Short mmCIF file of C-alpha atoms in Angstrom, two decimals:
data_model
loop_
_atom_site.label_atom_id
_atom_site.label_comp_id
_atom_site.label_asym_id
_atom_site.label_seq_id
_atom_site.Cartn_x
_atom_site.Cartn_y
_atom_site.Cartn_z
CA LYS S 10 -62.81 -27.00 21.12
CA ASN S 11 -59.39 -25.92 19.12
CA GLN S 12 -56.20 -28.22 19.78
CA VAL S 13 -53.29 -28.81 18.39
CA GLU S 14 -51.33 -32.14 19.17
CA GLN S 15 -48.02 -32.75 19.10
CA SER S 16 -46.20 -36.37 19.08
CA PRO S 17 -43.69 -37.63 20.47
CA GLN S 18 -43.48 -35.89 23.32
CA SER S 19 -39.72 -36.29 23.61
CA LEU S 20 -37.38 -37.95 20.74
CA ILE S 21 -33.73 -38.42 21.49
CA ILE S 22 -31.99 -39.12 18.39
CA LEU S 23 -27.60 -39.16 17.23
CA GLU S 24 -26.14 -36.59 15.76
CA GLY S 25 -26.16 -36.74 11.89
CA LYS S 26 -29.42 -38.51 11.81
CA ASN S 27 -33.12 -37.31 10.73
CA CYS S 28 -36.02 -37.19 12.74
CA THR S 29 -39.48 -35.98 11.97
CA LEU S 30 -42.04 -34.36 14.00
CA GLN S 31 -45.68 -34.64 14.10
CA CYS S 32 -48.68 -31.88 14.60
CA ASN S 33 -52.44 -32.62 14.83
CA TYR S 34 -54.51 -29.53 14.75
CA THR S 35 -58.47 -29.07 14.88
CA VAL S 36 -58.84 -24.92 14.81
CA SER S 37 -61.06 -23.39 12.80
CA PRO S 38 -61.03 -21.55 10.53
CA PHE S 39 -57.55 -22.16 9.52
CA SER S 40 -55.71 -19.18 9.00
CA ASN S 41 -51.50 -20.29 9.49
CA LEU S 42 -49.32 -22.58 11.96
CA ARG S 43 -46.25 -22.02 12.71
CA TRP S 44 -43.48 -23.95 14.17
CA TYR S 45 -40.99 -21.97 16.57
CA LYS S 46 -38.38 -23.78 18.44
CA GLN S 47 -37.27 -22.75 21.46
CA ASP S 48 -34.09 -23.41 23.63
CA THR S 49 -34.23 -24.34 27.35
CA GLY S 50 -34.91 -21.00 29.67
CA ARG S 51 -35.35 -18.45 25.99
CA GLY S 52 -37.83 -17.23 23.80
CA PRO S 53 -39.50 -19.50 21.16
CA VAL S 54 -37.71 -18.41 17.93
CA SER S 55 -39.60 -18.89 14.60
CA LEU S 56 -38.71 -22.04 12.20
CA THR S 57 -41.87 -21.69 9.37
CA ILE S 58 -44.84 -20.39 8.42
CA MET S 59 -47.42 -21.44 6.12
CA THR S 60 -50.88 -20.95 5.22
CA PHE S 61 -53.63 -22.75 3.94
CA SER S 62 -51.97 -22.96 0.46
CA GLU S 63 -48.75 -23.72 0.93
CA ASN S 64 -47.80 -27.75 1.60
CA THR S 65 -43.85 -27.41 2.26
CA LYS S 66 -41.09 -24.73 3.35
CA SER S 67 -38.07 -25.18 4.15
CA ASN S 68 -35.27 -23.27 6.49
CA GLY S 69 -32.14 -24.52 6.02
CA ARG S 70 -32.20 -28.24 7.57
CA TYR S 71 -35.43 -27.76 8.86
CA THR S 72 -38.51 -28.68 6.30
CA ALA S 73 -42.12 -28.18 7.49
CA THR S 74 -45.00 -29.75 5.68
CA LEU S 75 -48.80 -29.12 5.88
CA ASP S 76 -52.26 -31.19 4.67
CA ALA S 77 -55.33 -29.00 5.48
CA ASP S 78 -57.03 -31.84 4.39
CA THR S 79 -55.86 -33.89 7.22
CA LYS S 80 -55.04 -31.29 9.58
CA GLN S 81 -51.35 -32.24 9.83
CA SER S 82 -48.15 -30.95 9.63
CA SER S 83 -44.66 -32.44 10.28
CA LEU S 84 -41.04 -30.97 10.78
CA HIS S 85 -38.69 -32.91 9.20
CA ILE S 86 -34.89 -32.14 10.81
CA THR S 87 -31.90 -33.37 8.57
CA ALA S 88 -28.65 -33.95 9.54
CA SER S 89 -29.38 -33.12 13.04
CA GLN S 90 -26.82 -31.22 14.84
CA LEU S 91 -25.88 -30.83 19.10
CA SER S 92 -27.71 -27.35 19.05
CA ASP S 93 -30.78 -28.66 17.13
CA SER S 94 -31.78 -29.76 20.49
CA ALA S 95 -34.59 -27.89 22.37
CA SER S 96 -38.44 -27.58 22.52
CA TYR S 97 -40.35 -27.74 19.49
CA ILE S 98 -43.82 -25.56 19.09
CA CYS S 99 -46.92 -26.39 17.27
CA VAL S 100 -48.63 -23.04 16.60
CA VAL S 101 -52.20 -22.88 14.85
CA SER S 102 -53.83 -19.31 14.35
CA ALA S 103 -57.68 -19.22 13.61
CA GLY S 104 -58.64 -16.33 11.70
CA SER S 105 -57.91 -12.88 12.49
CA ASN S 106 -58.60 -13.01 16.52
CA ALA S 107 -55.24 -12.51 18.03
CA GLY S 108 -56.62 -14.85 20.80
CA LYS S 109 -57.16 -17.67 18.82
CA SER S 110 -53.67 -19.18 17.93
CA THR S 111 -53.29 -22.11 19.95
CA PHE S 112 -50.12 -23.51 21.00
CA GLY S 113 -49.14 -27.59 21.41
CA ASP S 114 -47.54 -28.63 23.93
CA GLY S 115 -44.12 -28.97 22.31
CA THR S 116 -41.90 -31.82 21.25
CA THR S 117 -38.64 -32.09 23.34
CA LEU S 118 -35.72 -33.21 21.05
CA THR S 119 -32.32 -34.21 22.43
CA VAL S 120 -29.70 -34.98 19.96
CA LYS S 121 -26.19 -36.96 21.28
CA PRO S 122 -23.23 -36.63 20.00
CA GLU L 4 -31.71 -11.18 18.84
CA THR L 5 -35.37 -11.28 17.83
CA GLY L 6 -35.48 -7.45 18.22
CA VAL L 7 -37.38 -7.74 21.39
CA THR L 8 -35.94 -7.07 24.96
CA GLN L 9 -37.29 -8.03 27.99
CA THR L 10 -35.78 -6.58 31.12
CA PRO L 11 -35.16 -8.04 33.86
CA ARG L 12 -34.41 -11.12 32.85
CA HIS L 13 -34.51 -12.70 35.86
CA LEU L 14 -36.65 -11.61 38.78
CA VAL L 15 -37.19 -13.08 42.26
CA MET L 16 -39.78 -11.24 44.52
CA GLY L 17 -41.73 -11.55 48.10
CA MET L 18 -45.31 -11.88 47.84
CA THR L 19 -46.03 -8.85 48.70
CA ASN L 20 -44.02 -6.93 46.51
CA LYS L 21 -44.82 -5.02 43.62
CA LYS L 22 -42.48 -5.23 40.44
CA SER L 23 -42.64 -4.37 36.54
CA LEU L 24 -41.49 -6.46 33.66
CA LYS L 25 -40.91 -4.54 30.69
CA CYS L 26 -40.92 -5.15 26.61
CA GLU L 27 -39.59 -3.23 24.28
CA GLN L 28 -39.61 -4.31 20.39
CA HIS L 29 -37.59 -2.94 18.09
CA LEU L 30 -39.42 -4.12 14.62
CA GLY L 31 -42.00 -1.26 14.14
CA HIS L 32 -44.38 -4.05 14.96
CA ASN L 33 -48.28 -2.87 15.96
CA ALA L 34 -48.95 -5.60 18.13
CA MET L 35 -47.83 -7.15 21.45
CA TYR L 36 -48.26 -9.94 23.68
CA TRP L 37 -47.61 -11.55 27.29
CA TYR L 38 -47.30 -15.30 27.42
CA LYS L 39 -46.91 -17.13 30.80
CA GLN L 40 -44.94 -20.38 30.92
CA SER L 41 -44.56 -23.01 33.44
CA ALA L 42 -42.39 -25.76 33.72
CA LYS L 43 -43.19 -28.52 31.28
CA LYS L 44 -46.46 -26.59 30.21
CA PRO L 45 -47.35 -25.18 26.93
CA LEU L 46 -47.51 -21.20 26.21
CA GLU L 47 -50.77 -19.53 27.70
CA LEU L 48 -51.64 -16.28 25.99
CA MET L 49 -52.02 -13.32 28.83
CA PHE L 50 -52.73 -10.47 26.95
CA VAL L 51 -52.36 -8.79 23.80
CA TYR L 52 -52.49 -5.08 22.04
CA SER L 53 -53.09 -4.66 18.98
CA LEU L 54 -52.99 -1.51 17.34
CA GLU L 55 -52.73 -0.35 21.63
CA GLU L 56 -56.29 -1.99 22.13
CA ARG L 57 -56.44 -4.16 24.83
CA VAL L 58 -57.44 -7.97 24.52
CA GLU L 59 -57.37 -10.29 27.52
CA ASN L 60 -57.48 -13.54 28.81
CA ASN L 61 -60.16 -13.64 31.33
CA SER L 62 -58.61 -16.12 33.40
CA VAL L 63 -55.64 -14.02 34.38
CA PRO L 64 -55.74 -13.16 37.88
CA SER L 65 -56.15 -9.29 38.60
CA ARG L 66 -52.66 -9.79 40.29
CA PHE L 67 -51.41 -9.37 37.06
CA SER L 68 -51.63 -6.04 35.56
CA PRO L 69 -50.84 -4.81 31.78
CA GLU L 70 -49.55 -1.14 30.38
CA CYS L 71 -48.69 -0.45 26.61
CA PRO L 72 -47.66 3.44 26.79
CA ASN L 73 -47.52 2.66 22.61
CA SER L 74 -46.36 0.07 20.17
CA SER L 75 -42.84 -0.32 21.20
CA HIS L 76 -43.22 -1.08 24.76
CA LEU L 77 -45.36 -3.50 26.73
CA PHE L 78 -45.09 -3.66 31.03
CA LEU L 79 -46.79 -6.36 33.18
CA HIS L 80 -47.07 -5.22 36.66
CA LEU L 81 -47.28 -7.61 39.41
CA HIS L 82 -48.42 -7.08 42.70
CA THR L 83 -49.22 -9.50 45.76
CA LEU L 84 -47.93 -12.68 43.44
CA GLN L 85 -48.49 -16.13 44.82
CA PRO L 86 -45.74 -18.76 44.47
CA GLU L 87 -47.97 -20.82 41.66
CA ASP L 88 -46.79 -17.37 39.58
CA SER L 89 -43.15 -18.53 39.23
CA ALA L 90 -42.63 -19.03 35.05
CA LEU L 91 -40.91 -18.17 32.41
CA TYR L 92 -42.44 -14.52 31.31
CA LEU L 93 -42.72 -13.90 27.48
CA CYS L 94 -43.02 -10.68 25.25
CA ALA L 95 -43.56 -11.12 21.82
CA SER L 96 -44.34 -8.99 18.80
CA SER L 97 -46.05 -9.45 15.72
CA GLN L 98 -47.35 -6.91 12.84
CA VAL L 99 -50.83 -6.98 12.12
CA PRO L 100 -52.52 -5.75 8.70
CA ALA L 101 -55.73 -3.99 9.19
CA GLY L 102 -58.25 -6.67 9.45
CA GLY L 103 -55.99 -9.47 9.37
CA PRO L 104 -54.37 -12.65 11.16
CA HIS L 105 -52.11 -12.07 13.98
CA ASN L 106 -48.90 -14.09 12.16
CA GLU L 107 -45.32 -14.32 12.94
CA GLN L 108 -44.73 -13.34 16.38
CA PHE L 109 -41.29 -12.25 17.46
CA PHE L 110 -39.94 -13.49 20.79
CA GLY L 111 -37.95 -12.34 23.78
CA PRO L 112 -35.51 -14.15 25.76
CA GLY L 113 -38.28 -13.94 28.61
CA THR L 114 -38.57 -13.14 32.01
CA ARG L 115 -38.01 -15.95 34.89
CA LEU L 116 -39.66 -15.18 37.43
CA THR L 117 -39.64 -16.82 40.98
CA VAL L 118 -42.32 -15.64 43.82
CA LEU L 119 -41.15 -16.99 47.37
#
């Protein structure tokens, strides 16, 4: 069964600090892995998308890594800001089937002043 | 703005009402999706329209009926809903190459639905 597990479930950090969110998956055959940011009551917004051959991708203060051998990904946030408070969702797609995107439960990040 | 709009943004309806959610994408994409997001639960894929063909999640009750008249518009028709159907309904679109994977999806802001 395809699964995506994210940790931690929630995280509180102080403004200006760095943090790392984790995503482990058992999706096969692997197509791509995406990280989304979802503000409360809003739709998710894409941060990064990585295919099998990519092991790191950055988007401003967000850097995602992918280890396809261990089936792990991380999202590192540098110099956090209050606006980073949101839910971060890891999504892994299998093959070319639209219905085969598996969503993680998300990590809720709270950045405090 | 992601280029995907949804209306209405909020909807309150009784269990006997019939209503429709509308989604429009301005990105020239060829695939559109409906998702349900209940409180503190992961996104749940309900329906996919790819090249105007429909792929559905078999666990979605028949009281939800999608319609995709063209590649830019997607509707979700609702009838005789239950209180447990209250959730955030999200629409998304993506560009799918022929025979290729469904990649980055662009989400709308969602419709917050409350069923009384």
